[in-house]
């Protein structure tokens, strides 16, 4: 894979034979957990992981025993918890505020190891929510408009990527992380009126707590850091794989960073949206859209390692499925 790490140029413009060889290599390529993602340490994130089949009390006890995890929360979650003999089974682990450091990625790995040792399971009920500090977009209305356009245009790519080691979404994704491409497109009108401030725009959009992206935690206080001031990405399937956790954080961070970049390309994005807008049905997201995936990764990532990791999780085992009633695992890629 080294020759592709050193490749100079856009992946989407790669000669056909070179691209075919890259895809061939990706089929069996294993991605690994990285020490860091080289994201600015000022950018904060947090993760909520839902799990099933173990006592919440056991998880809480093990977290408290670990010095680095003692402030993490283990809480009841209505989507995957139930009570039996006054005990809560299943729940959610909420991390604290994290940053892209070697130490904090190691802490995340330790937490997942504990859940595996306790025999926690990821089922059709479980999701993984990634919170990214909204300070990354700040209070510039254009940054937020760019993000809306980016998501509305490439939602089909983002969803398939976020399914992690599965080929399809959890069955209740409509209930807890619904598609919002068309909804965001309809909200463009709020951005196009200079008289409407960003705070009013987000108010008009409202709390999207059951959509793929939730802006209900955003506080527009001049981009001052404030706990809970996050954009919440809700579409990923649950997973106990630390590589997929890391890959998800990388994608969502890079989407937001690109939205505020001076390199943001309205022409490419507008053209792509017009080309794809009739295909925004969530179950078509299970399919592979290679041209569009290459286009997105060339825009948002500034190095080939990020692009390769993104494509590996997006393409998975090059399989697709039409199943909607249960999760289907792909060939392991980590």
XYZ file of C-alpha atoms in Angstrom:
334
model
C 0.000 0.000 0.000
C 3.050 2.275 0.307
C 2.888 3.391 -3.315
C -0.595 4.797 -2.649
C 0.489 6.580 0.536
C 3.047 8.414 -1.603
C 0.664 9.007 -4.523
C 0.631 12.614 -5.712
C -2.779 13.663 -6.972
C -6.472 13.101 -6.422
C -7.682 9.524 -6.031
C -10.667 10.280 -8.289
C -8.251 11.191 -11.110
C -6.066 8.132 -10.676
C -5.431 6.178 -13.914
C -7.959 3.378 -14.289
C -5.420 0.557 -13.882
C -3.937 2.161 -10.760
C -7.384 2.636 -9.247
C -8.350 -0.964 -9.992
C -5.162 -2.139 -8.288
C -5.846 0.069 -5.264
C -9.347 -1.386 -4.926
C -7.933 -4.885 -5.255
C -5.464 -4.209 -2.441
C -8.135 -2.603 -0.256
C -10.194 -5.804 -0.366
C -7.812 -7.536 2.037
C -6.164 -4.533 3.675
C -6.448 -4.388 7.484
C -6.630 -0.951 9.046
C -5.136 -0.474 12.496
C -5.649 1.785 15.473
C -3.461 4.870 15.181
C -1.696 6.607 18.063
C -3.276 9.928 16.990
C -5.204 11.332 14.032
C -3.182 14.563 13.848
C -6.267 16.625 14.645
C -5.746 19.962 16.396
C -5.695 19.293 20.150
C -8.107 22.202 20.657
C -10.842 20.173 18.969
C -12.839 18.174 21.484
C -15.032 15.120 21.067
C -16.939 12.567 23.095
C -18.627 9.240 22.449
C -21.786 7.492 23.663
C -21.793 3.724 23.200
C -24.925 1.651 23.692
C -24.587 -2.011 24.702
C -26.757 -4.963 25.706
C -26.804 -8.125 27.837
C -24.808 -7.129 30.949
C -25.724 -5.505 34.246
C -25.203 -1.763 34.174
C -23.943 -2.025 37.738
C -21.028 -4.219 36.633
C -19.969 -1.689 34.010
C -20.155 1.165 36.493
C -18.049 -0.775 39.018
C -15.306 -1.603 36.505
C -15.132 1.974 35.246
C -14.806 3.332 38.791
C -11.915 0.943 39.447
C -9.900 2.462 36.600
C -8.292 5.802 37.411
C -8.594 7.054 33.837
C -12.214 5.936 33.476
C -13.634 6.781 36.890
C -15.380 9.947 35.660
C -17.040 8.235 32.712
C -20.769 7.603 33.035
C -22.718 4.381 32.623
C -26.391 5.205 32.286
C -29.809 3.781 31.508
C -30.840 4.122 27.857
C -34.430 3.476 26.854
C -33.437 2.060 23.461
C -31.425 -0.848 24.884
C -31.944 -1.053 28.680
C -34.521 -3.000 30.650
C -35.128 -3.851 34.300
C -35.122 -7.339 35.796
C -35.404 -7.948 39.557
C -34.606 -4.268 40.234
C -31.401 -4.453 38.192
C -30.802 -2.581 34.935
C -29.499 -4.694 32.063
C -27.932 -2.930 29.115
C -27.210 0.760 28.824
C -24.834 3.380 27.576
C -21.277 4.442 28.373
C -20.607 8.177 28.032
C -17.020 9.330 27.786
C -15.810 12.621 29.131
C -14.445 15.395 26.905
C -11.624 13.904 24.846
C -8.913 15.156 22.515
C -6.740 13.562 19.863
C -3.896 12.368 22.082
C -2.164 9.018 22.387
C -3.197 8.775 26.047
C -6.894 9.332 25.422
C -7.082 6.862 22.535
C -5.477 4.323 24.858
C -8.124 5.138 27.480
C -10.859 4.455 24.918
C -9.251 1.114 24.116
C -9.217 0.210 27.827
C -12.922 0.970 28.136
C -13.763 -1.269 25.197
C -11.604 -4.033 26.658
C -13.637 -3.853 29.880
C -16.910 -4.156 27.969
C -15.572 -7.158 26.058
C -14.387 -8.826 29.282
C -17.853 -8.348 30.768
C -19.352 -10.018 27.670
C -21.250 -6.932 26.537
C -22.899 -7.388 23.154
C -23.678 -5.056 20.289
C -27.095 -5.893 18.871
C -29.598 -4.494 16.394
C -30.667 -2.055 19.133
C -27.347 -0.304 19.631
C -25.910 2.854 18.152
C -22.741 4.856 18.692
C -23.073 8.631 18.968
C -20.101 10.891 18.295
C -20.086 14.428 19.712
C -17.709 16.983 18.190
C -17.229 20.391 19.833
C -19.264 22.898 17.815
C -16.519 25.496 18.362
C -14.972 23.917 15.271
C -17.534 25.840 13.158
C -17.695 28.837 15.467
C -20.297 31.523 14.884
C -19.709 32.059 11.162
C -22.993 31.469 9.340
C -21.179 30.435 6.147
C -19.377 27.592 7.945
C -22.693 26.136 9.074
C -24.258 26.537 5.652
C -21.285 24.734 4.126
C -21.721 21.852 6.572
C -25.439 21.583 5.763
C -24.637 21.423 2.038
C -21.896 18.862 2.571
C -24.129 16.559 4.628
C -27.160 16.916 2.368
C -25.034 16.033 -0.662
C -22.974 13.136 0.705
C -25.316 11.639 3.283
C -25.508 8.360 1.358
C -21.713 7.963 1.590
C -21.562 8.967 5.252
C -24.274 6.508 6.271
C -22.686 3.451 4.659
C -19.326 4.382 6.187
C -20.943 4.788 9.609
C -22.363 1.269 9.520
C -18.863 0.169 10.583
C -18.409 -3.589 10.363
C -21.984 -4.021 9.128
C -23.401 -3.760 5.611
C -26.595 -2.063 6.677
C -28.082 0.154 9.394
C -29.662 -1.032 12.613
C -33.399 -1.583 12.025
C -34.485 1.348 14.233
C -32.295 3.922 12.531
C -35.452 5.698 11.300
C -36.504 6.149 14.919
C -33.198 7.310 16.374
C -31.046 8.635 13.491
C -33.285 9.467 10.559
C -32.041 10.659 7.169
C -32.058 14.444 6.875
C -30.695 15.265 3.411
C -33.966 16.680 2.125
C -34.756 18.415 5.423
C -31.420 20.226 5.393
C -31.906 21.188 1.768
C -35.231 22.803 2.693
C -33.483 24.766 5.447
C -31.098 26.473 3.007
C -33.580 29.356 2.827
C -32.729 30.411 6.379
C -29.078 30.865 5.448
C -29.830 32.885 2.338
C -31.466 35.732 4.272
C -28.718 37.999 5.683
C -31.174 39.466 8.174
C -31.564 36.126 9.982
C -28.729 35.555 12.507
C -27.208 32.115 12.938
C -28.843 31.646 16.349
C -32.254 32.144 14.714
C -31.332 29.769 11.868
C -30.509 26.977 14.310
C -33.655 27.777 16.292
C -35.772 27.458 13.143
C -34.138 24.145 12.336
C -34.866 22.999 15.861
C -33.630 20.149 18.023
C -32.973 17.222 15.690
C -32.427 14.736 18.502
C -33.826 11.821 16.514
C -32.093 12.682 13.229
C -28.688 11.687 11.912
C -27.193 14.958 13.195
C -28.480 16.750 16.278
C -27.811 20.471 16.795
C -29.752 20.648 20.055
C -26.565 20.804 22.151
C -25.092 23.807 20.316
C -24.515 27.019 22.279
C -23.547 30.030 20.178
C -21.562 32.039 22.681
C -18.848 33.513 20.455
C -17.221 30.072 20.084
C -16.236 30.035 23.771
C -15.577 26.499 24.930
C -18.467 25.189 26.986
C -19.206 21.696 28.185
C -22.023 20.140 26.210
C -21.547 22.534 23.285
C -21.461 19.827 20.627
C -22.744 18.639 17.285
C -23.989 15.084 17.768
C -23.640 12.492 14.992
C -26.146 9.693 15.638
C -26.059 7.497 12.531
C -23.163 5.091 13.362
C -24.005 1.524 14.321
C -22.757 0.350 17.686
C -19.349 -1.344 17.783
C -16.736 -2.544 20.254
C -13.940 -2.059 17.714
C -11.617 0.831 18.721
C -10.387 1.237 15.127
C -13.924 1.990 13.942
C -14.466 4.390 16.856
C -11.357 6.262 15.779
C -12.261 6.189 12.092
C -15.718 7.630 12.858
C -14.265 10.487 14.898
C -11.836 11.222 12.070
C -14.546 11.410 9.414
C -16.891 13.665 11.374
C -14.061 15.959 12.461
C -12.771 16.281 8.904
C -16.271 17.008 7.554
C -16.561 19.929 9.965
C -13.033 21.163 9.303
C -13.662 21.116 5.567
C -16.909 23.068 6.040
C -14.937 26.003 7.414
C -12.017 25.619 5.008
C -11.195 28.203 2.373
C -10.908 25.225 -0.014
C -14.649 24.477 0.248
C -15.818 23.783 -3.306
C -19.417 24.883 -3.852
C -19.358 24.017 -7.555
C -18.481 20.341 -7.056
C -20.963 19.959 -4.201
C -23.847 21.701 -5.977
C -23.285 19.638 -9.127
C -23.170 16.414 -7.132
C -26.377 17.219 -5.245
C -28.302 17.897 -8.469
C -27.009 14.613 -9.901
C -27.957 12.538 -6.857
C -31.010 14.177 -5.343
C -33.447 11.595 -6.714
C -31.495 8.788 -5.047
C -31.798 9.912 -1.434
C -33.652 6.907 -0.074
C -32.022 5.488 3.027
C -31.994 1.853 1.871
C -30.186 2.849 -1.307
C -27.396 3.982 1.039
C -26.412 0.324 1.496
C -25.104 0.362 -2.069
C -21.608 1.481 -3.131
C -21.185 4.823 -4.918
C -17.482 4.697 -5.698
C -17.185 7.862 -7.774
C -18.919 9.907 -5.106
C -16.899 8.329 -2.276
C -13.637 9.169 -4.042
C -14.859 12.710 -4.617
C -15.700 13.186 -0.931
C -12.459 11.758 0.412
C -10.393 13.884 -1.979
C -12.160 16.981 -0.674
C -12.108 16.478 3.070
C -8.851 14.595 3.705
C -5.430 16.155 3.198
C -3.400 12.926 3.333
C -3.612 9.538 1.652
C -3.621 7.490 4.855
C -6.906 9.103 5.899
C -8.293 8.438 2.415
C -7.307 4.763 2.510
C -8.797 4.259 5.977
C -11.988 5.995 4.888
C -12.329 3.945 1.710
C -11.658 0.678 3.546
C -14.493 1.272 5.986
C -16.803 2.608 3.293
C -16.186 -0.181 0.788
C -15.992 -2.825 3.538
C -15.868 -6.230 1.808
C -17.341 -4.795 -1.430
C -20.588 -6.544 -0.489
C -24.067 -5.038 -0.336
C -27.348 -6.205 1.116
C -31.011 -5.288 0.886
C -31.772 -6.717 4.337
C -33.542 -4.292 6.653
C -34.649 -6.574 9.479
C -31.253 -7.480 10.959
C -27.624 -6.386 10.875
C -25.371 -8.233 8.427
C -21.643 -8.300 9.174
C -19.052 -7.879 6.463
C -15.652 -9.497 6.246
C -13.452 -8.133 9.036
C -11.306 -5.199 7.929
C -9.532 -4.234 11.176
